[in-house]
Structures are given as C-alpha cells and as structure tokens.
GROMACS .gro file of C-alpha atoms in nm:
model
  431
    1MET     CA    1  -1.833  -2.878   1.889
    2ALA     CA    2  -2.095  -3.145   1.958
    3ALA     CA    3  -2.062  -3.083   2.331
    4GLY     CA    4  -2.100  -2.710   2.276
    5GLN     CA    5  -2.410  -2.759   2.063
    6PHE     CA    6  -2.561  -2.986   2.329
    7LEU     CA    7  -2.495  -2.732   2.603
    8ASP     CA    8  -2.639  -2.459   2.382
    9LEU     CA    9  -2.979  -2.597   2.472
   10GLU     CA   10  -2.912  -2.485   2.829
   11GLY     CA   11  -2.856  -2.121   2.927
   12GLY     CA   12  -2.742  -1.862   3.177
   13PRO     CA   13  -2.452  -1.618   3.201
   14ASN     CA   14  -2.223  -1.885   3.343
   15SER     CA   15  -2.254  -2.118   3.044
   16VAL     CA   16  -2.224  -1.887   2.742
   17GLU     CA   17  -1.844  -1.867   2.765
   18PHE     CA   18  -1.813  -2.244   2.785
   19VAL     CA   19  -2.056  -2.297   2.496
   20LEU     CA   20  -1.873  -2.059   2.262
   21GLU     CA   21  -1.533  -2.199   2.352
   22LYS     CA   22  -1.655  -2.550   2.277
   23LYS     CA   23  -1.838  -2.461   1.955
   24PHE     CA   24  -1.596  -2.210   1.805
   25GLY     CA   25  -1.287  -2.169   2.023
   26GLU     CA   26  -1.175  -2.530   1.996
   27LEU     CA   27  -1.226  -2.525   1.619
   28GLY     CA   28  -0.987  -2.230   1.588
   29GLU     CA   29  -0.751  -2.393   1.837
   30CYS     CA   30  -0.740  -2.713   1.631
   31SER     CA   31  -0.658  -2.522   1.311
   32ALA     CA   32  -0.377  -2.324   1.471
   33VAL     CA   33  -0.222  -2.617   1.657
   34CYS     CA   34  -0.228  -2.846   1.351
   35GLY     CA   35  -0.030  -2.589   1.156
   36GLY     CA   36   0.220  -2.563   1.439
   37LEU     CA   37   0.260  -2.940   1.470
   38LEU     CA   38   0.317  -2.980   1.097
   39ALA     CA   39   0.585  -2.709   1.113
   40GLY     CA   40   0.762  -2.868   1.410
   41ALA     CA   41   0.679  -2.601   1.667
   42GLY     CA   42   0.817  -2.627   2.019
   43ASP     CA   43   0.603  -2.690   2.326
   44ASP     CA   44   0.580  -2.324   2.426
   45GLU     CA   45   0.491  -2.225   2.069
   46ILE     CA   46   0.218  -2.490   2.056
   47GLN     CA   47   0.065  -2.356   2.377
   48ARG     CA   48   0.069  -2.003   2.239
   49LEU     CA   49  -0.097  -2.121   1.917
   50ARG     CA   50  -0.355  -2.307   2.123
   51ARG     CA   51  -0.453  -1.992   2.312
   52TYR     CA   52  -0.434  -1.781   1.995
   53GLY     CA   53  -0.668  -2.012   1.800
   54ARG     CA   54  -0.918  -2.036   2.085
   55ALA     CA   55  -0.933  -1.656   2.122
   56VAL     CA   56  -0.975  -1.598   1.747
   57GLY     CA   57  -1.246  -1.864   1.719
   58VAL     CA   58  -1.456  -1.709   1.994
   59LEU     CA   59  -1.380  -1.357   1.867
   60TYR     CA   60  -1.513  -1.443   1.522
   61GLN     CA   61  -1.845  -1.564   1.665
   62VAL     CA   62  -1.884  -1.274   1.908
   63VAL     CA   63  -1.846  -1.028   1.619
   64ASP     CA   64  -2.099  -1.230   1.419
   65ASP     CA   65  -2.344  -1.195   1.706
   66VAL     CA   66  -2.285  -0.820   1.730
   67LEU     CA   67  -2.342  -0.777   1.357
   68GLU     CA   68  -2.663  -0.978   1.374
   69ALA     CA   69  -2.786  -0.770   1.666
   70LYS     CA   70  -2.737  -0.452   1.464
   71MET     CA   71  -2.958  -0.581   1.184
   72LYS     CA   72  -3.323  -0.507   1.251
   73THR     CA   73  -3.505  -0.761   1.033
   74GLU     CA   74  -3.748  -1.004   1.195
   75ASP     CA   75  -3.563  -1.305   1.054
   76GLN     CA   76  -3.249  -1.208   1.238
   77GLU     CA   77  -3.440  -1.141   1.558
   78GLU     CA   78  -3.577  -1.496   1.540
   79LYS     CA   79  -3.232  -1.634   1.470
   80LYS     CA   80  -3.086  -1.462   1.775
   81LYS     CA   81  -3.341  -1.625   2.002
   82LYS     CA   82  -3.237  -1.973   1.894
   83GLY     CA   83  -2.883  -1.972   2.035
   84LYS     CA   84  -2.677  -1.849   2.325
   85SER     CA   85  -2.450  -1.551   2.267
   86TYR     CA   86  -2.269  -1.277   2.454
   87VAL     CA   87  -2.506  -1.027   2.296
   88ARG     CA   88  -2.814  -1.199   2.429
   89VAL     CA   89  -2.667  -1.241   2.777
   90TYR     CA   90  -2.472  -0.917   2.818
   91GLY     CA   91  -2.593  -0.680   2.544
   92VAL     CA   92  -2.419  -0.530   2.241
   93GLU     CA   93  -2.189  -0.286   2.421
   94LYS     CA   94  -2.052  -0.545   2.661
   95ALA     CA   95  -2.012  -0.794   2.376
   96MET     CA   96  -1.804  -0.542   2.183
   97GLU     CA   97  -1.582  -0.492   2.488
   98ILE     CA   98  -1.535  -0.867   2.510
   99ALA     CA   99  -1.444  -0.877   2.141
  100GLU     CA  100  -1.174  -0.615   2.192
  101GLY     CA  101  -1.039  -0.814   2.484
  102LEU     CA  102  -1.022  -1.128   2.271
  103ARG     CA  103  -0.844  -0.935   1.996
  104ALA     CA  104  -0.581  -0.814   2.242
  105LYS     CA  105  -0.544  -1.162   2.392
  106ALA     CA  106  -0.483  -1.323   2.052
  107LYS     CA  107  -0.221  -1.064   1.958
  108ARG     CA  108  -0.041  -1.105   2.291
  109GLU     CA  109   0.010  -1.471   2.211
  110LEU     CA  110   0.164  -1.378   1.876
  111ASP     CA  111   0.418  -1.154   2.047
  112GLY     CA  112   0.607  -1.473   2.129
  113PHE     CA  113   0.674  -1.528   1.758
  114GLU     CA  114   0.843  -1.196   1.682
  115LYS     CA  115   1.171  -1.370   1.601
  116TYR     CA  116   1.005  -1.501   1.284
  117GLY     CA  117   0.961  -1.148   1.152
  118GLU     CA  118   0.711  -1.060   0.883
  119ARG     CA  119   0.604  -1.421   0.833
  120VAL     CA  120   0.375  -1.381   1.135
  121VAL     CA  121   0.195  -1.079   0.986
  122PRO     CA  122  -0.089  -1.284   0.827
  123LEU     CA  123  -0.180  -1.416   1.172
  124TYR     CA  124  -0.203  -1.061   1.307
  125SER     CA  125  -0.404  -0.963   1.000
  126PHE     CA  126  -0.656  -1.240   1.051
  127VAL     CA  127  -0.721  -1.123   1.407
  128ASP     CA  128  -0.801  -0.773   1.280
  129TYR     CA  129  -1.017  -0.913   1.002
  130ALA     CA  130  -1.217  -1.120   1.251
  131ALA     CA  131  -1.271  -0.815   1.472
  132ASP     CA  132  -1.327  -0.536   1.219
  133ARG     CA  133  -1.532  -0.690   0.937
  134GLY     CA  134  -1.867  -0.531   0.873
  135PHE     CA  135  -1.819  -0.212   1.074
  136SER     CA  136  -1.837   0.132   0.916
  137VAL     CA  137  -1.570   0.274   1.145
  138GLY     CA  138  -1.221   0.131   1.114
  139VAL     CA  139  -1.314  -0.118   0.845
  140GLN     CA  140  -1.014  -0.316   0.724
  141ASP     CA  141  -1.081  -0.423   0.365
  142TYR     CA  142  -0.872  -0.736   0.392
  143ASN     CA  143  -0.932  -0.991   0.119
  144ILE     CA  144  -1.011  -1.310   0.306
  145ASN     CA  145  -0.881  -1.536   0.027
  146LEU     CA  146  -0.553  -1.345   0.026
  147ILE     CA  147  -0.522  -1.374   0.403
  148LYS     CA  148  -0.596  -1.747   0.394
  149GLU     CA  149  -0.331  -1.793   0.127
  150GLN     CA  150  -0.079  -1.600   0.334
  151ILE     CA  151  -0.162  -1.792   0.650
  152PHE     CA  152  -0.123  -2.134   0.492
  153SER     CA  153   0.187  -2.037   0.295
  154SER     CA  154   0.356  -1.886   0.600
  155PHE     CA  155   0.278  -2.141   0.867
  156PRO     CA  156   0.625  -2.281   0.848
  157VAL     CA  157   0.651  -1.958   1.044
  158ILE     CA  158   0.696  -2.191   1.333
  159GLN     CA  159   0.943  -2.418   1.163
  160PRO     CA  160   1.263  -2.484   1.357
  161MET     CA  161   1.565  -2.274   1.273
  162VAL     CA  162   1.776  -2.508   1.060
  163MET     CA  163   2.106  -2.326   1.009
  164GLU     CA  164   2.356  -2.376   0.733
  165ASP     CA  165   2.724  -2.416   0.812
  166ASN     CA  166   2.797  -2.055   0.717
  167GLU     CA  167   2.504  -1.914   0.915
  168ASN     CA  168   2.476  -1.835   1.283
  169CYS     CA  169   2.170  -1.790   1.500
  170SER     CA  170   2.219  -1.419   1.557
  171SER     CA  171   2.222  -1.339   1.184
  172ARG     CA  172   1.892  -1.518   1.125
  173VAL     CA  173   1.724  -1.331   1.410
  174VAL     CA  174   1.842  -0.995   1.277
  175GLU     CA  175   1.687  -1.072   0.938
  176SER     CA  176   1.349  -1.138   1.099
  177SER     CA  177   1.357  -0.863   1.357
  178PRO     CA  178   1.046  -0.714   1.521
  179ALA     CA  179   1.111  -0.402   1.312
  180ASN     CA  180   1.032  -0.604   1.000
  181THR     CA  181   0.704  -0.714   1.153
  182ARG     CA  182   0.608  -0.355   1.234
  183GLN     CA  183   0.698  -0.243   0.882
  184GLN     CA  184   0.484  -0.515   0.730
  185ARG     CA  185   0.192  -0.409   0.948
  186GLN     CA  186   0.237  -0.048   0.834
  187LYS     CA  187   0.242  -0.163   0.472
  188LEU     CA  188  -0.078  -0.359   0.529
  189GLU     CA  189  -0.250  -0.056   0.683
  190VAL     CA  190  -0.165   0.164   0.383
  191TYR     CA  191  -0.277  -0.110   0.143
  192SER     CA  192  -0.611  -0.133   0.324
  193GLU     CA  193  -0.664   0.244   0.313
  194VAL     CA  194  -0.580   0.267  -0.059
  195LEU     CA  195  -0.808  -0.028  -0.135
  196ARG     CA  196  -1.093   0.131   0.062
  197ARG     CA  197  -1.058   0.464  -0.118
  198LEU     CA  198  -1.050   0.300  -0.461
  199LYS     CA  199  -1.363   0.099  -0.393
  200GLU     CA  200  -1.548   0.393  -0.242
  201SER     CA  201  -1.459   0.604  -0.548
  202ASP     CA  202  -1.627   0.341  -0.768
  203ASN     CA  203  -1.303   0.279  -0.955
  204GLN     CA  204  -1.366   0.028  -1.235
  205GLU     CA  205  -1.034  -0.150  -1.199
  206ALA     CA  206  -1.103  -0.206  -0.829
  207LYS     CA  207  -1.418  -0.399  -0.924
  208GLU     CA  208  -1.232  -0.658  -1.129
  209PRO     CA  209  -1.195  -1.011  -0.986
  210GLY     CA  210  -0.866  -1.062  -0.807
  211PHE     CA  211  -0.792  -0.690  -0.781
  212ASP     CA  212  -0.742  -0.703  -0.403
  213ASP     CA  213  -0.470  -0.964  -0.442
  214GLU     CA  214  -0.304  -0.777  -0.729
  215LEU     CA  215  -0.292  -0.456  -0.525
  216TRP     CA  216  -0.138  -0.635  -0.227
  217ALA     CA  217   0.119  -0.795  -0.458
  218HIS     CA  218   0.206  -0.444  -0.582
  219PHE     CA  219   0.269  -0.317  -0.229
  220ASN     CA  220   0.449  -0.635  -0.128
  221ARG     CA  221   0.702  -0.618  -0.413
  222LEU     CA  222   0.803  -0.263  -0.315
  223PRO     CA  223   0.985  -0.156   0.003
  224THR     CA  224   0.791  -0.037   0.307
  225ARG     CA  225   0.918   0.314   0.236
  226TYR     CA  226   0.694   0.324  -0.071
  227ALA     CA  227   0.383   0.260   0.140
  228LEU     CA  228   0.486   0.514   0.403
  229ASP     CA  229   0.568   0.787   0.148
  230VAL     CA  230   0.284   0.749  -0.102
  231ASN     CA  231  -0.006   0.993  -0.073
  232VAL     CA  232  -0.303   0.771   0.022
  233GLU     CA  233  -0.544   1.054  -0.057
  234ARG     CA  234  -0.440   1.006  -0.420
  235ALA     CA  235  -0.509   0.632  -0.432
  236GLU     CA  236  -0.536   0.638  -0.811
  237ASP     CA  237  -0.166   0.727  -0.829
  238VAL     CA  238  -0.092   0.381  -0.689
  239LEU     CA  239  -0.274   0.235  -0.991
  240THR     CA  240  -0.049   0.438  -1.221
  241HIS     CA  241   0.259   0.295  -1.051
  242LYS     CA  242   0.113  -0.055  -1.072
  243ARG     CA  243   0.041  -0.011  -1.443
  244LEU     CA  244   0.389   0.122  -1.524
  245LEU     CA  245   0.557  -0.166  -1.342
  246HIS     CA  246   0.339  -0.408  -1.538
  247LEU     CA  247   0.435  -0.242  -1.868
  248ALA     CA  248   0.803  -0.264  -1.778
  249HIS     CA  249   0.785  -0.643  -1.787
  250ASP     CA  250   0.784  -0.620  -2.167
  251PRO     CA  251   1.126  -0.509  -2.299
  252ALA     CA  252   0.952  -0.330  -2.587
  253ASN     CA  253   0.790  -0.089  -2.338
  254ARG     CA  254   1.103   0.003  -2.142
  255PRO     CA  255   1.133   0.249  -2.002
  256ALA     CA  256   0.762   0.290  -1.937
  257PHE     CA  257   0.692   0.643  -1.821
  258GLU     CA  258   0.416   0.887  -1.734
  259VAL     CA  259   0.422   1.268  -1.741
  260ARG     CA  260   0.171   1.492  -1.564
  261LEU     CA  261   0.133   1.836  -1.414
  262VAL     CA  262   0.131   1.857  -1.036
  263GLN     CA  263   0.055   2.140  -0.798
  264VAL     CA  264   0.304   2.212  -0.522
  265PRO     CA  265   0.134   2.419  -0.250
  266PRO     CA  266   0.388   2.666  -0.106
  267ILE     CA  267   0.418   2.706   0.267
  268SER     CA  268   0.316   3.045   0.402
  269ASP     CA  269   0.573   3.269   0.568
  270GLY     CA  270   0.304   3.477   0.736
  271ASN     CA  271   0.343   3.782   0.514
  272THR     CA  272   0.042   3.997   0.439
  273ALA     CA  273   0.066   3.926   0.069
  274ASP     CA  274   0.048   3.556   0.137
  275ALA     CA  275  -0.256   3.600   0.355
  276VAL     CA  276  -0.433   3.813   0.096
  277TYR     CA  277  -0.373   3.574  -0.187
  278SER     CA  278  -0.441   3.261   0.015
  279GLY     CA  279  -0.779   3.393   0.116
  280SER     CA  280  -0.896   3.485  -0.231
  281PRO     CA  281  -1.150   3.272  -0.416
  282ARG     CA  282  -0.925   3.276  -0.723
  283ASN     CA  283  -0.649   3.113  -0.518
  284GLU     CA  284  -0.877   2.829  -0.405
  285VAL     CA  285  -0.952   2.750  -0.769
  286ALA     CA  286  -0.586   2.776  -0.865
  287GLN     CA  287  -0.478   2.534  -0.596
  288SER     CA  288  -0.718   2.268  -0.721
  289ILE     CA  289  -0.624   2.285  -1.091
  290HIS     CA  290  -0.365   2.006  -1.071
  291PRO     CA  291  -0.317   1.714  -0.830
  292PRO     CA  292  -0.037   1.712  -0.570
  293PRO     CA  293   0.275   1.499  -0.619
  294ALA     CA  294   0.226   1.126  -0.563
  295PHE     CA  295   0.457   1.120  -0.263
  296GLY     CA  296   0.376   1.455  -0.108
  297SER     CA  297   0.616   1.745  -0.114
  298SER     CA  298   0.906   1.784   0.117
  299PRO     CA  299   0.945   2.110   0.315
  300ASN     CA  300   1.228   2.208   0.080
  301LEU     CA  301   1.004   2.173  -0.224
  302GLU     CA  302   0.727   2.374  -0.058
  303ALA     CA  303   0.973   2.646   0.038
  304LEU     CA  304   1.096   2.653  -0.320
  305ALA     CA  305   0.740   2.705  -0.440
  306LEU     CA  306   0.703   2.995  -0.197
  307GLU     CA  307   1.022   3.160  -0.325
  308GLU     CA  308   0.904   3.123  -0.684
  309ASN     CA  309   0.572   3.286  -0.598
  310LYS     CA  310   0.749   3.575  -0.427
  311SER     CA  311   0.959   3.638  -0.736
  312GLN     CA  312   0.647   3.632  -0.952
  313VAL     CA  313   0.485   3.901  -0.738
  314GLN     CA  314   0.800   4.115  -0.735
  315ASP     CA  315   0.804   4.112  -1.116
  316GLY     CA  316   0.474   4.298  -1.126
  317ASP     CA  317   0.126   4.331  -0.981
  318SER     CA  318  -0.067   4.209  -1.282
  319ALA     CA  319  -0.360   3.972  -1.256
  320VAL     CA  320  -0.145   3.700  -1.411
  321ASN     CA  321   0.113   3.732  -1.134
  322ALA     CA  322  -0.156   3.734  -0.872
  323HIS     CA  323  -0.288   3.414  -1.022
  324ALA     CA  324   0.062   3.265  -1.011
  325GLN     CA  325   0.069   3.308  -0.635
  326PHE     CA  326  -0.002   2.974  -0.471
  327SER     CA  327  -0.049   2.804  -0.808
  328TRP     CA  328   0.301   2.710  -0.920
  329PRO     CA  329   0.278   2.396  -1.132
  330MET     CA  330   0.560   2.149  -1.182
  331HIS     CA  331   0.583   1.829  -1.379
  332GLU     CA  332   0.600   1.484  -1.227
  333ILE     CA  333   0.773   1.218  -1.438
  334THR     CA  334   0.748   0.854  -1.333
  335PHE     CA  335   0.972   0.590  -1.490
  336SER     CA  336   0.963   0.212  -1.464
  337THR     CA  337   1.212  -0.028  -1.617
  338ASP     CA  338   1.432  -0.318  -1.517
  339ASP     CA  339   1.670  -0.221  -1.239
  340LYS     CA  340   2.031  -0.183  -1.354
  341PRO     CA  341   2.350  -0.022  -1.222
  342LYS     CA  342   2.380   0.353  -1.286
  343LEU     CA  343   2.009   0.374  -1.370
  344LEU     CA  344   1.948   0.684  -1.157
  345SER     CA  345   2.251   0.853  -1.308
  346GLN     CA  346   2.122   0.787  -1.659
  347LEU     CA  347   1.773   0.912  -1.579
  348THR     CA  348   1.894   1.232  -1.415
  349THR     CA  349   2.125   1.299  -1.710
  350LEU     CA  350   1.834   1.244  -1.945
  351LEU     CA  351   1.618   1.498  -1.760
  352ALA     CA  352   1.900   1.752  -1.759
  353GLU     CA  353   1.945   1.713  -2.135
  354VAL     CA  354   1.580   1.807  -2.184
  355GLY     CA  355   1.637   2.120  -1.973
  356LEU     CA  356   1.460   2.003  -1.657
  357ASN     CA  357   1.564   2.079  -1.299
  358ILE     CA  358   1.500   1.799  -1.051
  359GLN     CA  359   1.343   1.937  -0.735
  360GLU     CA  360   1.250   1.608  -0.569
  361ALA     CA  361   1.310   1.241  -0.644
  362HIS     CA  362   1.184   0.909  -0.506
  363ALA     CA  363   1.354   0.587  -0.618
  364PHE     CA  364   1.229   0.236  -0.539
  365SER     CA  365   1.347  -0.110  -0.640
  366THR     CA  366   1.113  -0.410  -0.643
  367VAL     CA  367   1.199  -0.752  -0.508
  368ASP     CA  368   1.179  -0.896  -0.861
  369GLY     CA  369   1.430  -0.663  -1.023
  370TYR     CA  370   1.235  -0.361  -1.151
  371SER     CA  371   1.255   0.008  -1.065
  372LEU     CA  372   1.002   0.281  -0.999
  373ASP     CA  373   1.154   0.629  -1.009
  374VAL     CA  374   0.950   0.945  -0.958
  375PHE     CA  375   1.087   1.294  -1.027
  376VAL     CA  376   0.925   1.631  -0.957
  377VAL     CA  377   1.084   1.877  -1.199
  378ASP     CA  378   1.057   2.235  -1.320
  379GLY     CA  379   1.215   2.417  -1.612
  380TRP     CA  380   0.970   2.316  -1.884
  381PRO     CA  381   0.818   2.636  -2.024
  382TYR     CA  382   0.475   2.492  -2.101
  383GLU     CA  383   0.207   2.347  -1.878
  384GLU     CA  384   0.097   2.088  -2.134
  385THR     CA  385   0.259   1.744  -2.123
  386LYS     CA  386   0.253   1.619  -2.483
  387GLN     CA  387   0.555   1.820  -2.599
  388LEU     CA  388   0.750   1.721  -2.290
  389ARG     CA  389   0.671   1.356  -2.350
  390ASN     CA  390   0.786   1.388  -2.711
  391ALA     CA  391   1.109   1.555  -2.599
  392LEU     CA  392   1.178   1.271  -2.356
  393GLU     CA  393   1.115   1.011  -2.626
  394LYS     CA  394   1.357   1.188  -2.862
  395GLU     CA  395   1.622   1.197  -2.591
  396PHE     CA  396   1.572   0.825  -2.529
  397PHE     CA  397   1.626   0.766  -2.899
  398LYS     CA  398   1.944   0.976  -2.903
  399ILE     CA  399   2.089   0.779  -2.614
  400GLU     CA  400   2.008   0.454  -2.789
  401LYS     CA  401   2.161   0.572  -3.118
  402GLN     CA  402   2.481   0.698  -2.953
  403SER     CA  403   2.531   0.372  -2.766
  404TRP     CA  404   2.438   0.145  -3.057
  405PRO     CA  405   2.480   0.311  -3.402
  406ASN     CA  406   2.351   0.000  -3.577
  407LEU     CA  407   2.027   0.000  -3.377
  408ARG     CA  408   1.743  -0.119  -3.600
  409SER     CA  409   1.516   0.176  -3.539
  410LEU     CA  410   1.472   0.267  -3.904
  411SER     CA  411   1.262   0.097  -4.165
  412PRO     CA  412   1.417  -0.021  -4.496
  413SER     CA  413   1.299   0.302  -4.659
  414GLY     CA  414   1.510   0.502  -4.415
  415GLU     CA  415   1.212   0.646  -4.229
  416GLN     CA  416   1.159   0.596  -3.861
  417GLU     CA  417   0.902   0.330  -3.790
  418LYS     CA  418   0.573   0.473  -3.672
  419THR     CA  419   0.514   0.195  -3.420
  420GLY     CA  420   0.722   0.378  -3.162
  421ILE     CA  421   1.068   0.334  -3.019
  422LYS     CA  422   1.161  -0.011  -2.897
  423PHE     CA  423   1.399   0.010  -2.604
  424GLU     CA  424   1.596  -0.308  -2.544
  425PRO     CA  425   1.734  -0.298  -2.188
  426ASP     CA  426   2.074  -0.435  -2.286
  427HIS     CA  427   2.113  -0.144  -2.528
  428PHE     CA  428   1.985   0.135  -2.310
  429TYR     CA  429   2.178   0.048  -1.997
  430ASP     CA  430   2.518  -0.048  -2.134
  431THR     CA  431   2.775   0.214  -2.039
   0.00000   0.00000   0.00000
C-alpha cells in the first residue's frame, strides 16, 4: 500500500492499474489468502484466492471512483483531482466496463470452489455487493455486516476434506453440489428483492436495527423452494410468515395461524363474456379488493376460479353475478407449529371438519424443526374472517379434548378460561 501511495504521486494511463493493485488489490489479496492459509487450502486454491482478492480489492475502489464521479459537489470534484483513478484516466463509462470485467474475473476464480457448495455463496455475494452498491439500477440491498459474518464464519470453506470412517469422498461432494450453490444464490436474490420492496414501502419493521439479518435468517431456515415460490410483489406476506414462525417457538401459541381473504384471478378462455367483464371498470375494482395468494396461484387454481365464475353467470344475469365474474374470493390459512409426523394429515382433517375444501397447499419445514403450511381454501359461506377463525379455534379445542379428556382447559368454576386455548404440542400431535 505504501508503494502504491508513493506511485500515486506520478501519473499516466500506464500507471493507474499498478497503483490501484498496490493500494487496494494487494489488501484484498492478503485478506483472502490469510483465510485460505488458516483453513489449510491447497496450492491451487491459494492461487485462486489470491487472484480473487486482488480483483475484488480493485473492483471496490473502481466503483468508489465511479460513484464519486457521479456526485456533482465541488468537494468531490476537488477530491477526484488528488488521486489517480480509472475514472480520471479513462472516463466513467470505461471505468464501469472495467468494473464489470473485474466482477467476472473474481467470480471465475470462485468457480474452482464449487465442490464446497453453498459455503462459497458469501464470497460471490461480496463481489456483487462491491460492484452494485450505490446504483439505482440493479441495487442489491446486501447487509454488509451480515455478509462479513458469513464470510468469516464460512472460510473453512477451503478446509481440507477430513472424512470419517463411514464416509466416502463421493458422498461429501454430492452434499455440496453446484446445484446447492445455485439454489443459495437464488435464495439470496429473492431475499434482496423482498428487502428492497419492504424498505421502499417505508415498512416500519424494516427500519428496525438488525432487520436485514433477521430477514435473511428467515429465508435461510426455509428451503429454497420457499424463496422461489413466494410472491415477491407481496413482500409483506413474508413478514407474516416470519411472525408466525416466531410465535410458534412458544408452545402456548401453537399452532399459530393467520386467516385472510385472497383473490384468485381466473384465466380467460377467450369467450366474449370474459372479454366483456374483464374490460369493465367494475371488474378492475373487484380484482383489487383482496390480495393474491402468498405463493401465487397454480394454473389449476386459476382454471377452477374460471369455472366458478362461469357457473355464477349461468345462474343468472343479475348485477351481483356480473360482479362475481373475475372476483371470486377464497380464504388463505397459514399455520406454523413444531414439525411432527402426520402434521399435514391432521391439518387437512381439521380444515375438512370445518367444511373447507383445499384448493392449493404449500408445506415447508425449517432447519430448526418448525413448519409453515399455507392452504388456499373455499367452502366458507362468508367473506369475513373472524367467524372462520373462531370455527378453527373450536375445532382445535375439540381435537385436544378428544385426545386428552383431562386437559386443563377449564377454570375451577367450570367455565372456559378467557385467556385463550393453550395448545401443548405433545397433546395436539399424539395419535
């Protein structure tokens, strides 16, 4: 760094690369190589880390220079004149091209670590953070403290494969396959988009300290399928899932659940009636009354909505039926509790006892032993949710009472306690 600073007093297109590599590239190289040495990396891995760190170090500074150049204050103009940079020598556009080249170069070096699976993801993430921060297009709202924590906690990424007696090399490689790395990247992309939407919507919870890390922990405890299926345009639904999983940690809250109305937009079969109704102002209002399901509707569910609308129209041509076209509401019920055998069977039986028909279901298990189960149902005759919630609570109570007749759900006076039903998991899930 001292040599780079000394040479910074000189200039010219032929020296800027050398100056930045000395001042910033070697700093990044040192950080990456030290982690590899501590983890016992092989010679080829050390060389890859060396090139990775150098590229990221220079990339970080080039992006800094581009950001400074885009700020028009006099102070920044003076600051730019004091040092050598790609922007000053080549201009902003060329500097941005160089930054993209450095990004690609750093990621190419990481391709040699694919056998370590998702543990390499933080290194990929840091490259994107270095390149994308501060731009209005393609901003990745990565939390730098979270990324640092992941990088330092995962650097035994390069640790040698110490195998147990009952383990062979091929099994370890399968567990950390490139597919896992791709899935983790996809999960990170969805997390970033949800985080961006929540912050742009001025969500109060998203402003709380440590929220970025909590949201990532939520995504990380659930399978990649959750991130791929969830509707990112309804980012607040992710907060509902996060809250329910948090409530489920307390046995007194289990099962934690949420009931809401959702709107399932039917697919159009091209009929004239569909076209007439879909173009009416009333229909546009009807479609926006309720939110869509949290995980988007499958083609089967949309087709079902279309069939229901057709039957409504065939029953009569009243204004009510016309309003029903393209505005068929269903209920979405989300449960969270500790994950146990036969849980899905018990939940589906519960819904059937209340008179509900399950049209779509999404079931997820967390890495720490909890479940998140989302059902889109019809069959409830009212659009409100309070009565449905009460009916579900009563059915929970019946199941508890049938399984454990001596359940202490009544006060000494013989009246049900008004504090609510306490569901002990060992009671509810015994079969």
